[in-house]
Amino acid sequence: MASVEEVGLHDHLEWDTPLYRTAIAQFDQAIPYANVPVDIAERLRYPERAFIVSCPVRLDDGRRVVFPGYRVQHSSVLGPTKGGVRFDQEVTLGECAALAVWMTWKCALLRLPYGGAKGGVRCNPRAMSQGELERLTRRFTSELLPIIGPQVDIAAPDMATNAQTMAWMMDTYSMQRGFAVPEIVTGKPISIGGSVFRHEATGAGVVMVIARACERLEWKLAEQRCVVQGFGNVGGIAAQELVERGATVLAVSDVSGGVYDPAGLDIPTMSAFAKANGSLEGWATGQRISNEELLELECDILVLAAREDQITGENASRLRCRLIAEGANGPTSLAGDAILRERAIPILPDILTNAGGVTVSYFEWVQDLGRLFWNRDEIRAKLAEKLNDAFDRVWEIAGEREVTLRTAALVAGIRDVSEALTARGLYP
Ligand code: NAD
C-alpha cells in the first residue's frame, strides 16, 4: 500500500506563507490539549476553498487597472463561513488563508454557528477615490457571487473597508437576486439592516475582555496606563472605551506614527481629528514618536490594534508592559510569543479579544434573518455575556492545563470544531 506521503504531496501549497505557517503552528501547539483525532486534525489544517479573482476597474481618469482579489473559506462544519474583507497592499492568498483559519477558531470559541473566511483585494485604498473604491467593491462582489450567500459565506468590514463598502456589497448581491438581501453582509449601515453597536463592537469588546482580565488579575482598570497601536475602527474605539472606564491612554499611533503624552491623551478630540483628516498626521499636541518606540513604552496594558506581525523575536524582549491585548489579528509572531511567554507577560489572544466584532455581526445576521431588531443596550449586554463566558472558559483551561491564554483559547475553539466534524464524519 502507498504511504500517505506518496498519495498526497503537501509541499508548496499556494497559501503557504509565513502568516499561514504561524496559524498552523499555533494549531499544532494546541492539538495535544484538544483531543483531536489525527484525520480530523489533518482536514482542519487546510482551507476548504480558496478563490482567486482579478477585478478590472475603471479609474477616474479613464484608465483601467486589474486588481487581484481573494476569498478563502476555511471550515463550513458549524455553519456558513464568516469573515472580513480588507483592502490593503499586502493582501495575499496566504494572508487570507491564515486569517480564515483564526476566524474558524474564533467563531467556535464564541459558540457562533459559523466557520472562518477572509478575503480582500490587493490595492492601495488611500490612493483611490470613493468612485474607484465603489467600482472595485462591486466588481469584487460580482466575482465572488458563485461562492457567497447568506447561508454560504457572509462578509464584514476589515482593514480599510467600512459600512459603505458593505452597503455596496449588499446592493450588488441584492441586484443579482432581485430583492434586498441584508443578511449577505454584516457591518452595514443601520438604514439597510445594519445593527446598532456593530461599529463599536470590536473596540468595545477588546475593553470588555481587558476588564474581565483585570478582575481576574485583581487590577483596577481605572488605574491602568495604556498604550494603543492603531487608531482605526478597533484601536480608536478601544482607546475611547478605556478612557470612559477611567484608564489613562498615554500613547496611540496609526500609519502616520505615534503620539505620546505621559499625562494622558485627549482621545475624543484626537478621534474627531483622525476622522476628519483620515489619520493623525498633522496632530500637533504631545510628543511625536515612531511606531517602534510606541510599542516599547513603559505602561501597564499594550493594546495592539493595527495589523499582524508587530511583536516579533526582534522587539519582544524590549517591551515594558504588564499585559498585552490583541485587538488586531495575528499581531504577535511565534518568536515574539515565545519570548513573552518566557517573560511571563500575559497576552489576551486575538481570537478572544477581538471577537466582539464577529459576535455582534452574528447578532446582526440573526436580526436580518428574523427581520426583528434589538436595541443598543440589549446588544451590549448580550455581547458582554458571550465574551465573559468565552473568557472564563479560556481562563479555566489555561489554569487547568498550565498553558498560555492563547493556547487555551485555541484549544476551546478547536475542540468544538473537531467534535462537530467527528460527529458529522469526513465526507464521503
Ligand atoms: P482600520 O483600517 O479601521 O484601522 C487600522 C489602523 O491601524 C489605522 O489607524 C491605521 O493607520 C493603523 N495602522 C496600519 N498600519 C500600521 C502600522 N504599521 N503601525 C501603526 N498603525 C498602523 O482597521 P480595523 O478594522 O481597526 O482593523 C485593525 C485590526 O483589527 C486588523 O488586524 C483587523 O483584522 C482586526 N479586526 C478588525 C475587526 C473590525 O471589526 N473592524 C474585527 C476583528 C479584528
Tab-separated table of C-alpha atoms and ligand atoms in Angstrom:
chain	number	residue	atom	x	y	z
A	1	MET	CA	0.000	0.000	0.000
A	2	ALA	CA	1.279	3.503	-0.837
A	3	SER	CA	2.263	5.738	2.092
A	4	VAL	CA	0.370	8.946	2.862
A	5	GLU	CA	3.388	10.879	1.564
A	6	GLU	CA	3.208	9.006	-1.737
A	7	VAL	CA	-0.503	9.603	-2.345
A	8	GLY	CA	-0.662	13.213	-1.166
A	9	LEU	CA	2.119	15.707	-1.772
A	10	HIS	CA	1.568	18.658	0.533
A	11	ASP	CA	4.645	20.760	-0.187
A	12	HIS	CA	4.420	24.218	-1.710
A	13	LEU	CA	0.708	24.740	-1.224
A	14	GLU	CA	-0.422	28.004	-2.768
A	15	TRP	CA	-1.361	29.626	0.553
A	16	ASP	CA	1.847	28.548	2.301
A	17	THR	CA	3.253	31.847	3.644
A	18	PRO	CA	4.852	32.852	6.974
A	19	LEU	CA	1.484	34.017	8.379
A	20	TYR	CA	-0.244	30.789	7.350
A	21	ARG	CA	2.590	28.810	8.894
A	22	THR	CA	2.090	30.803	12.128
A	23	ALA	CA	-1.611	29.894	12.153
A	24	ILE	CA	-0.848	26.207	11.576
A	25	ALA	CA	1.992	26.172	14.118
A	26	GLN	CA	-0.422	27.582	16.734
A	27	PHE	CA	-2.939	24.906	15.742
A	28	ASP	CA	-0.263	22.217	16.196
A	29	GLN	CA	0.654	23.626	19.630
A	30	ALA	CA	-2.990	23.359	20.728
A	31	ILE	CA	-3.728	19.898	19.268
A	32	PRO	CA	-2.236	17.835	22.133
A	33	TYR	CA	-4.626	19.536	24.580
A	34	ALA	CA	-7.710	19.471	22.359
A	35	ASN	CA	-8.189	15.721	21.830
A	36	VAL	CA	-8.388	15.955	18.056
A	37	PRO	CA	-8.260	12.682	16.083
A	38	VAL	CA	-5.377	12.626	13.577
A	39	ASP	CA	-7.526	12.558	10.435
A	40	ILE	CA	-9.741	15.404	11.722
A	41	ALA	CA	-6.648	17.498	12.532
A	42	GLU	CA	-5.284	16.857	9.053
A	43	ARG	CA	-8.527	18.073	7.474
A	44	LEU	CA	-8.582	21.236	9.591
A	45	ARG	CA	-5.019	22.168	8.554
A	46	TYR	CA	-6.291	23.235	5.107
A	47	PRO	CA	-8.934	25.700	3.981
A	48	GLU	CA	-11.922	24.073	2.305
A	49	ARG	CA	-11.864	26.559	-0.548
A	50	ALA	CA	-9.569	29.317	-1.792
A	51	PHE	CA	-10.791	31.548	-4.594
A	52	ILE	CA	-8.605	33.938	-6.633
A	53	VAL	CA	-10.177	36.582	-8.849
A	54	SER	CA	-8.975	39.544	-10.863
A	55	CYS	CA	-11.065	42.696	-10.911
A	56	PRO	CA	-10.788	45.186	-13.758
A	57	VAL	CA	-11.680	48.670	-12.517
A	58	ARG	CA	-12.072	51.942	-14.416
A	59	LEU	CA	-10.150	54.721	-12.677
A	60	ASP	CA	-11.497	58.288	-12.601
A	61	ASP	CA	-9.121	59.324	-15.413
A	62	GLY	CA	-10.446	56.583	-17.712
A	63	ARG	CA	-7.538	54.126	-17.353
A	64	ARG	CA	-8.300	50.542	-16.386
A	65	VAL	CA	-6.393	48.630	-13.722
A	66	VAL	CA	-6.766	44.970	-12.822
A	67	PHE	CA	-6.643	44.195	-9.079
A	68	PRO	CA	-6.062	40.713	-7.623
A	69	GLY	CA	-8.673	39.623	-5.094
A	70	TYR	CA	-9.064	36.618	-2.804
A	71	ARG	CA	-11.608	34.802	-0.668
A	72	VAL	CA	-10.656	31.861	1.482
A	73	GLN	CA	-13.211	29.714	3.320
A	74	HIS	CA	-11.600	27.551	5.956
A	75	SER	CA	-14.392	25.492	7.509
A	76	SER	CA	-18.123	25.125	6.949
A	77	VAL	CA	-18.546	22.438	9.607
A	78	LEU	CA	-20.585	24.574	12.023
A	79	GLY	CA	-22.424	26.759	9.511
A	80	PRO	CA	-21.789	29.392	6.852
A	81	THR	CA	-18.316	30.884	6.715
A	82	LYS	CA	-17.881	34.398	8.011
A	83	GLY	CA	-15.069	36.899	7.733
A	84	GLY	CA	-13.844	40.336	6.824
A	85	VAL	CA	-12.887	41.834	3.508
A	86	ARG	CA	-9.790	44.041	3.520
A	87	PHE	CA	-8.342	46.449	1.000
A	88	ASP	CA	-4.602	46.602	1.505
A	89	GLN	CA	-1.368	46.454	-0.464
A	90	GLU	CA	-0.226	43.393	1.446
A	91	VAL	CA	-3.273	41.185	0.827
A	92	THR	CA	-2.248	37.742	-0.411
A	93	LEU	CA	-3.840	34.316	-0.622
A	94	GLY	CA	-1.674	33.162	2.304
A	95	GLU	CA	-2.685	36.093	4.487
A	96	CYS	CA	-6.381	35.424	3.786
A	97	ALA	CA	-5.908	31.708	4.486
A	98	ALA	CA	-4.265	32.355	7.874
A	99	LEU	CA	-6.943	34.862	8.863
A	100	ALA	CA	-9.686	32.435	7.763
A	101	VAL	CA	-8.207	29.702	9.989
A	102	TRP	CA	-8.204	32.058	13.005
A	103	MET	CA	-11.799	33.050	12.237
A	104	THR	CA	-12.870	29.400	12.485
A	105	TRP	CA	-11.430	29.018	15.990
A	106	LYS	CA	-12.769	32.453	16.995
A	107	CYS	CA	-16.346	31.651	15.940
A	108	ALA	CA	-16.209	28.282	17.687
A	109	LEU	CA	-14.725	29.835	20.840
A	110	LEU	CA	-17.631	32.303	20.964
A	111	ARG	CA	-20.068	29.453	20.170
A	112	LEU	CA	-21.316	31.156	16.999
A	113	PRO	CA	-22.697	28.806	14.308
A	114	TYR	CA	-20.095	29.849	11.725
A	115	GLY	CA	-16.781	28.822	10.230
A	116	GLY	CA	-13.975	31.134	9.220
A	117	ALA	CA	-13.399	33.018	5.980
A	118	LYS	CA	-11.368	36.028	4.923
A	119	GLY	CA	-10.951	37.967	1.724
A	120	GLY	CA	-9.574	41.084	0.256
A	121	VAL	CA	-8.223	42.982	-2.675
A	122	ARG	CA	-4.579	43.954	-3.096
A	123	CYS	CA	-4.739	47.695	-3.697
A	124	ASN	CA	-3.802	50.997	-2.109
A	125	PRO	CA	-7.173	52.261	-0.834
A	126	ARG	CA	-5.713	55.575	0.371
A	127	ALA	CA	-4.772	56.487	-3.191
A	128	MET	CA	-8.259	55.698	-4.548
A	129	SER	CA	-11.348	57.914	-4.832
A	130	GLN	CA	-14.761	56.909	-3.470
A	131	GLY	CA	-15.922	56.200	-7.023
A	132	GLU	CA	-12.942	53.939	-7.679
A	133	LEU	CA	-13.483	52.099	-4.397
A	134	GLU	CA	-17.167	51.628	-5.203
A	135	ARG	CA	-16.427	50.176	-8.649
A	136	LEU	CA	-13.747	47.910	-7.145
A	137	THR	CA	-16.118	46.682	-4.411
A	138	ARG	CA	-18.946	45.993	-6.838
A	139	ARG	CA	-16.724	44.118	-9.281
A	140	PHE	CA	-15.095	42.105	-6.477
A	141	THR	CA	-18.560	41.184	-5.140
A	142	SER	CA	-19.702	40.121	-8.623
A	143	GLU	CA	-16.639	37.898	-8.971
A	144	LEU	CA	-17.449	36.256	-5.635
A	145	LEU	CA	-21.118	35.532	-6.486
A	146	PRO	CA	-20.575	31.792	-7.104
A	147	ILE	CA	-19.230	31.256	-3.582
A	148	ILE	CA	-21.098	33.685	-1.289
A	149	GLY	CA	-24.615	33.746	0.150
A	150	PRO	CA	-26.387	34.289	3.491
A	151	GLN	CA	-26.156	30.544	4.216
A	152	VAL	CA	-22.791	30.095	2.494
A	153	ASP	CA	-20.342	32.898	3.230
A	154	ILE	CA	-21.034	36.291	4.809
A	155	ALA	CA	-18.645	39.260	4.547
A	156	ALA	CA	-17.869	42.037	7.054
A	157	PRO	CA	-15.595	45.095	7.163
A	158	ASP	CA	-11.898	44.802	7.918
A	159	MET	CA	-8.859	46.961	7.184
A	160	ALA	CA	-9.799	49.969	5.031
A	161	THR	CA	-13.338	48.734	4.422
A	162	ASN	CA	-16.367	50.052	6.288
A	163	ALA	CA	-20.170	50.261	6.407
A	164	GLN	CA	-20.243	51.940	2.970
A	165	THR	CA	-18.218	49.077	1.454
A	166	MET	CA	-20.720	46.611	2.955
A	167	ALA	CA	-23.638	48.645	1.543
A	168	TRP	CA	-22.120	48.353	-1.960
A	169	MET	CA	-21.592	44.612	-1.494
A	170	MET	CA	-25.154	44.155	-0.224
A	171	ASP	CA	-26.571	46.183	-3.125
A	172	THR	CA	-24.536	44.309	-5.755
A	173	TYR	CA	-25.668	40.937	-4.371
A	174	SER	CA	-29.298	42.072	-3.978
A	175	MET	CA	-29.425	43.378	-7.558
A	176	GLN	CA	-28.489	39.899	-8.789
A	177	ARG	CA	-31.198	38.268	-6.661
A	178	GLY	CA	-33.900	40.839	-7.454
A	179	PHE	CA	-34.754	41.669	-3.821
A	180	ALA	CA	-32.997	43.099	-0.764
A	181	VAL	CA	-30.745	40.570	0.979
A	182	PRO	CA	-29.368	42.412	4.020
A	183	GLU	CA	-28.104	39.176	5.603
A	184	ILE	CA	-25.399	38.761	2.903
A	185	VAL	CA	-23.048	41.108	4.806
A	186	THR	CA	-22.701	42.476	8.321
A	187	GLY	CA	-21.354	45.811	9.443
A	188	LYS	CA	-23.647	47.644	7.021
A	189	PRO	CA	-25.383	50.977	7.637
A	190	ILE	CA	-28.311	50.788	10.046
A	191	SER	CA	-30.654	52.123	7.320
A	192	ILE	CA	-30.320	48.854	5.356
A	193	GLY	CA	-30.479	46.345	8.205
A	194	GLY	CA	-27.218	47.048	9.987
A	195	SER	CA	-27.028	46.656	13.730
A	196	VAL	CA	-26.689	49.439	16.227
A	197	PHE	CA	-23.421	48.974	18.107
A	198	ARG	CA	-21.709	46.958	15.305
A	199	HIS	CA	-19.350	49.834	14.547
A	200	GLU	CA	-18.160	49.992	18.171
A	201	ALA	CA	-18.387	46.251	18.847
A	202	THR	CA	-14.789	45.147	18.253
A	203	GLY	CA	-13.152	48.007	20.165
A	204	ALA	CA	-15.718	47.837	22.983
A	205	GLY	CA	-15.253	44.047	23.120
A	206	VAL	CA	-11.478	44.470	23.431
A	207	VAL	CA	-12.056	46.566	26.550
A	208	MET	CA	-14.686	44.141	27.947
A	209	VAL	CA	-12.055	41.388	27.722
A	210	ILE	CA	-9.389	43.625	29.290
A	211	ALA	CA	-11.831	44.472	32.105
A	212	ARG	CA	-12.524	40.773	32.769
A	213	ALA	CA	-8.789	40.061	32.795
A	214	CYS	CA	-8.211	42.927	35.243
A	215	GLU	CA	-10.836	41.423	37.569
A	216	ARG	CA	-9.049	38.047	37.481
A	217	LEU	CA	-5.652	39.683	37.998
A	218	GLU	CA	-7.087	41.873	40.758
A	219	TRP	CA	-6.064	45.064	38.993
A	220	LYS	CA	-8.260	48.181	38.910
A	221	LEU	CA	-8.855	49.072	35.244
A	222	ALA	CA	-9.233	52.739	36.167
A	223	GLU	CA	-5.657	52.775	37.459
A	224	GLN	CA	-4.050	51.305	34.343
A	225	ARG	CA	-1.822	53.240	31.949
A	226	CYS	CA	-2.467	52.075	28.409
A	227	VAL	CA	-0.793	52.354	25.008
A	228	VAL	CA	-2.806	51.667	21.847
A	229	GLN	CA	-1.246	50.833	18.477
A	230	GLY	CA	-3.651	51.524	15.582
A	231	PHE	CA	-6.236	54.277	15.725
A	232	GLY	CA	-8.839	52.968	13.283
A	233	ASN	CA	-12.096	51.207	13.990
A	234	VAL	CA	-10.687	48.857	16.621
A	235	GLY	CA	-7.925	50.965	18.217
A	236	GLY	CA	-9.829	54.256	18.129
A	237	ILE	CA	-12.898	52.815	19.849
A	238	ALA	CA	-10.819	50.770	22.312
A	239	ALA	CA	-8.908	53.926	23.336
A	240	GLN	CA	-12.208	55.745	23.805
A	241	GLU	CA	-13.688	52.930	25.918
A	242	LEU	CA	-10.551	52.744	28.070
A	243	VAL	CA	-10.801	56.453	28.804
A	244	GLU	CA	-14.537	56.131	29.559
A	245	ARG	CA	-13.697	53.456	32.149
A	246	GLY	CA	-11.188	55.792	33.799
A	247	ALA	CA	-7.942	54.333	32.429
A	248	THR	CA	-5.226	56.647	31.096
A	249	VAL	CA	-4.185	56.360	27.448
A	250	LEU	CA	-0.569	57.514	27.261
A	251	ALA	CA	0.047	56.942	23.574
A	252	VAL	CA	-1.682	55.980	20.341
A	253	SER	CA	-0.428	55.524	16.798
A	254	ASP	CA	-1.520	54.960	13.228
A	255	VAL	CA	0.258	54.692	9.879
A	256	SER	CA	1.486	58.268	10.294
A	257	GLY	CA	3.338	57.389	13.547
A	258	GLY	CA	2.624	57.790	17.253
A	259	VAL	CA	1.706	60.492	19.754
A	260	TYR	CA	2.801	60.259	23.400
A	261	ASP	CA	1.915	62.248	26.492
A	262	PRO	CA	2.801	60.735	29.893
A	263	ALA	CA	-0.046	62.749	31.431
A	264	GLY	CA	-2.605	61.092	29.129
A	265	LEU	CA	-4.056	61.997	25.717
A	266	ASP	CA	-7.321	63.743	24.858
A	267	ILE	CA	-8.771	60.770	22.966
A	268	PRO	CA	-12.190	62.225	21.978
A	269	THR	CA	-10.568	65.247	20.303
A	270	MET	CA	-7.937	63.080	18.629
A	271	SER	CA	-10.647	60.722	17.332
A	272	ALA	CA	-12.539	63.638	15.822
A	273	PHE	CA	-9.290	64.887	14.246
A	274	ALA	CA	-8.409	61.457	12.788
A	275	LYS	CA	-11.944	61.094	11.438
A	276	ALA	CA	-11.842	64.485	9.740
A	277	ASN	CA	-8.290	64.103	8.368
A	278	GLY	CA	-8.102	60.380	7.645
A	279	SER	CA	-5.196	59.925	10.117
A	280	LEU	CA	-3.305	61.573	12.997
A	281	GLU	CA	-0.880	63.177	10.535
A	282	GLY	CA	-0.657	66.858	11.496
A	283	TRP	CA	-1.876	66.365	15.091
A	284	ALA	CA	0.207	68.946	16.953
A	285	THR	CA	-0.100	68.233	20.704
A	286	GLY	CA	2.051	65.678	22.574
A	287	GLN	CA	5.346	64.151	21.651
A	288	ARG	CA	5.658	62.527	18.183
A	289	ILE	CA	7.191	59.056	18.358
A	290	SER	CA	7.634	56.204	15.895
A	291	ASN	CA	5.521	53.057	15.966
A	292	GLU	CA	8.560	51.081	17.105
A	293	GLU	CA	9.075	53.446	20.057
A	294	LEU	CA	5.397	53.292	20.950
A	295	LEU	CA	5.482	49.513	21.320
A	296	GLU	CA	8.369	49.765	23.761
A	297	LEU	CA	6.898	52.447	26.048
A	298	GLU	CA	6.606	51.636	29.729
A	299	CYS	CA	2.921	51.018	30.502
A	300	ASP	CA	0.513	48.549	32.100
A	301	ILE	CA	-1.571	47.464	29.106
A	302	LEU	CA	-0.427	47.452	25.484
A	303	VAL	CA	-3.317	47.191	23.016
A	304	LEU	CA	-2.287	46.014	19.544
A	305	ALA	CA	-4.973	47.192	17.123
A	306	ALA	CA	-3.155	47.902	13.851
A	307	ARG	CA	-2.111	44.806	11.934
A	308	GLU	CA	-0.319	41.462	12.059
A	309	ASP	CA	3.304	40.788	12.964
A	310	GLN	CA	4.060	43.765	15.216
A	311	ILE	CA	5.625	41.947	18.191
A	312	THR	CA	8.433	39.765	16.920
A	313	GLY	CA	11.550	37.951	18.075
A	314	GLU	CA	13.355	41.219	17.461
A	315	ASN	CA	11.381	43.567	19.761
A	316	ALA	CA	9.573	41.268	22.266
A	317	SER	CA	12.438	41.377	24.755
A	318	ARG	CA	12.270	45.186	24.854
A	319	LEU	CA	8.541	45.543	25.662
A	320	ARG	CA	7.833	47.224	29.008
A	321	CYS	CA	4.133	46.437	29.526
A	322	ARG	CA	2.473	44.104	32.052
A	323	LEU	CA	-0.321	42.804	29.806
A	324	ILE	CA	-0.946	42.687	26.042
A	325	ALA	CA	-4.389	42.792	24.433
A	326	GLU	CA	-4.533	41.718	20.793
A	327	GLY	CA	-7.236	43.781	19.078
A	328	ALA	CA	-5.665	43.104	15.674
A	329	ASN	CA	-5.445	39.646	14.143
A	330	GLY	CA	-2.060	37.928	14.428
A	331	PRO	CA	-0.074	40.907	15.804
A	332	THR	CA	2.405	38.641	17.669
A	333	SER	CA	4.749	36.349	15.743
A	334	LEU	CA	5.600	32.866	17.032
A	335	ALA	CA	9.077	34.029	18.099
A	336	GLY	CA	7.599	37.080	19.865
A	337	ASP	CA	5.052	34.862	21.573
A	338	ALA	CA	7.755	32.525	22.896
A	339	ILE	CA	9.770	35.421	24.369
A	340	LEU	CA	6.721	36.908	26.091
A	341	ARG	CA	5.802	33.508	27.496
A	342	GLU	CA	9.302	33.280	28.943
A	343	ARG	CA	8.995	36.799	30.354
A	344	ALA	CA	5.596	35.885	31.874
A	345	ILE	CA	3.828	38.791	30.173
A	346	PRO	CA	0.275	37.514	29.593
A	347	ILE	CA	-1.327	38.015	26.173
A	348	LEU	CA	-5.084	38.293	25.748
A	349	PRO	CA	-5.183	36.500	22.391
A	350	ASP	CA	-6.754	37.874	19.226
A	351	ILE	CA	-9.360	35.148	18.761
A	352	LEU	CA	-10.849	36.057	22.125
A	353	THR	CA	-10.014	39.743	22.456
A	354	ASN	CA	-11.276	41.000	19.089
A	355	ALA	CA	-14.242	38.613	18.907
A	356	GLY	CA	-16.717	41.393	19.752
A	357	GLY	CA	-16.886	42.247	16.048
A	358	VAL	CA	-17.930	38.849	14.777
A	359	THR	CA	-20.249	38.343	17.746
A	360	VAL	CA	-22.243	41.491	17.036
A	361	SER	CA	-22.041	40.582	13.325
A	362	TYR	CA	-23.725	37.320	14.252
A	363	PHE	CA	-26.405	39.278	16.146
A	364	GLU	CA	-26.862	41.462	13.047
A	365	TRP	CA	-27.276	38.406	10.774
A	366	VAL	CA	-29.802	36.849	13.178
A	367	GLN	CA	-31.756	40.122	13.301
A	368	ASP	CA	-31.706	40.390	9.478
A	369	LEU	CA	-32.916	36.814	9.045
A	370	GLY	CA	-35.695	37.399	11.573
A	371	ARG	CA	-36.432	40.968	10.384
A	372	LEU	CA	-36.624	41.907	14.058
A	373	PHE	CA	-34.209	44.421	15.550
A	374	TRP	CA	-32.743	44.774	19.038
A	375	ASN	CA	-31.677	47.938	20.830
A	376	ARG	CA	-28.204	49.026	21.834
A	377	ASP	CA	-28.459	48.017	25.494
A	378	GLU	CA	-29.703	44.540	24.602
A	379	ILE	CA	-26.826	44.062	22.162
A	380	ARG	CA	-24.193	45.382	24.567
A	381	ALA	CA	-25.477	43.114	27.345
A	382	LYS	CA	-25.599	40.034	25.078
A	383	LEU	CA	-22.061	40.809	23.857
A	384	ALA	CA	-20.684	41.109	27.394
A	385	GLU	CA	-22.357	37.817	28.302
A	386	LYS	CA	-20.799	35.974	25.329
A	387	LEU	CA	-17.315	37.466	25.811
A	388	ASN	CA	-17.307	36.809	29.551
A	389	ASP	CA	-18.419	33.227	29.013
A	390	ALA	CA	-15.631	32.672	26.453
A	391	PHE	CA	-13.082	34.437	28.678
A	392	ASP	CA	-13.970	32.270	31.666
A	393	ARG	CA	-13.644	29.041	29.659
A	394	VAL	CA	-10.243	30.192	28.353
A	395	TRP	CA	-9.040	31.214	31.812
A	396	GLU	CA	-10.103	27.860	33.237
A	397	ILE	CA	-8.363	25.803	30.511
A	398	ALA	CA	-5.190	27.898	30.912
A	399	GLY	CA	-5.180	27.212	34.662
A	400	GLU	CA	-6.021	23.513	34.393
A	401	ARG	CA	-3.616	22.697	31.579
A	402	GLU	CA	-0.934	25.205	32.545
A	403	VAL	CA	-0.859	26.691	29.061
A	404	THR	CA	-0.917	30.281	27.793
A	405	LEU	CA	-4.216	32.072	27.263
A	406	ARG	CA	-3.580	31.803	23.510
A	407	THR	CA	-3.207	28.052	23.581
A	408	ALA	CA	-6.237	27.800	25.891
A	409	ALA	CA	-8.375	29.893	23.518
A	410	LEU	CA	-7.263	27.790	20.557
A	411	VAL	CA	-7.986	24.584	22.486
A	412	ALA	CA	-11.517	25.767	23.310
A	413	GLY	CA	-12.240	26.683	19.676
A	414	ILE	CA	-10.516	23.726	18.032
A	415	ARG	CA	-12.144	21.222	20.397
A	416	ASP	CA	-15.662	22.328	19.416
A	417	VAL	CA	-14.923	22.251	15.668
A	418	SER	CA	-13.238	18.880	15.991
A	419	GLU	CA	-16.181	17.406	17.917
A	420	ALA	CA	-18.605	18.688	15.292
A	421	LEU	CA	-16.536	17.321	12.410
A	422	THR	CA	-16.131	13.994	14.179
A	423	ALA	CA	-19.911	13.776	14.659
A	424	ARG	CA	-20.589	14.681	11.027
A	425	GLY	CA	-17.757	12.487	9.682
A	426	LEU	CA	-15.420	13.142	6.779
A	427	TYR	CA	-17.468	13.133	3.559
A	428	PRO	CA	-17.817	10.840	1.620
B	1	NAD	P1	-8.764	50.247	10.282
B	1	NAD	O1	-8.304	50.333	8.875
B	1	NAD	O2	-10.001	50.946	10.721
B	1	NAD	O3	-7.593	50.718	11.265
B	1	NAD	C1	-6.281	50.263	11.187
B	1	NAD	C2	-5.429	51.278	11.950
B	1	NAD	O4	-4.081	50.801	12.030
B	1	NAD	C3	-5.365	52.628	11.262
B	1	NAD	O5	-5.319	53.647	12.251
B	1	NAD	C4	-4.022	52.554	10.517
B	1	NAD	O6	-3.482	53.842	10.255
B	1	NAD	C5	-3.209	51.808	11.537
B	1	NAD	N1	-2.022	51.145	11.003
B	1	NAD	C6	-1.878	50.435	9.858
B	1	NAD	N2	-0.605	50.001	9.740
B	1	NAD	C7	0.038	50.438	10.853
B	1	NAD	C8	1.362	50.312	11.331
B	1	NAD	N3	2.284	49.637	10.638
B	1	NAD	N4	1.662	50.875	12.525
B	1	NAD	C9	0.734	51.549	13.239
B	1	NAD	N5	-0.530	51.713	12.834
B	1	NAD	C10	-0.863	51.162	11.659
B	1	NAD	O7	-8.840	48.666	10.588
B	1	NAD	P2	-9.548	47.975	11.816
B	1	NAD	O8	-10.874	47.490	11.377
B	1	NAD	O9	-9.399	48.819	13.025
B	1	NAD	O10	-8.623	46.674	11.952
B	1	NAD	C11	-7.418	46.658	12.711
B	1	NAD	C12	-7.079	45.225	13.029
B	1	NAD	O11	-8.139	44.648	13.786
B	1	NAD	C13	-6.854	44.296	11.841
B	1	NAD	O12	-5.893	43.340	12.179
B	1	NAD	C14	-8.209	43.623	11.691
B	1	NAD	O13	-8.109	42.358	11.032
B	1	NAD	C15	-8.585	43.462	13.134
B	1	NAD	N6	-10.016	43.280	13.389
B	1	NAD	C16	-10.934	44.191	12.999
B	1	NAD	C17	-12.274	43.989	13.291
B	1	NAD	C18	-13.345	45.007	12.966
B	1	NAD	O14	-14.494	44.775	13.359
B	1	NAD	N7	-13.029	46.100	12.325
B	1	NAD	C19	-12.678	42.819	13.952
B	1	NAD	C20	-11.713	41.902	14.347
B	1	NAD	C21	-10.375	42.145	14.049
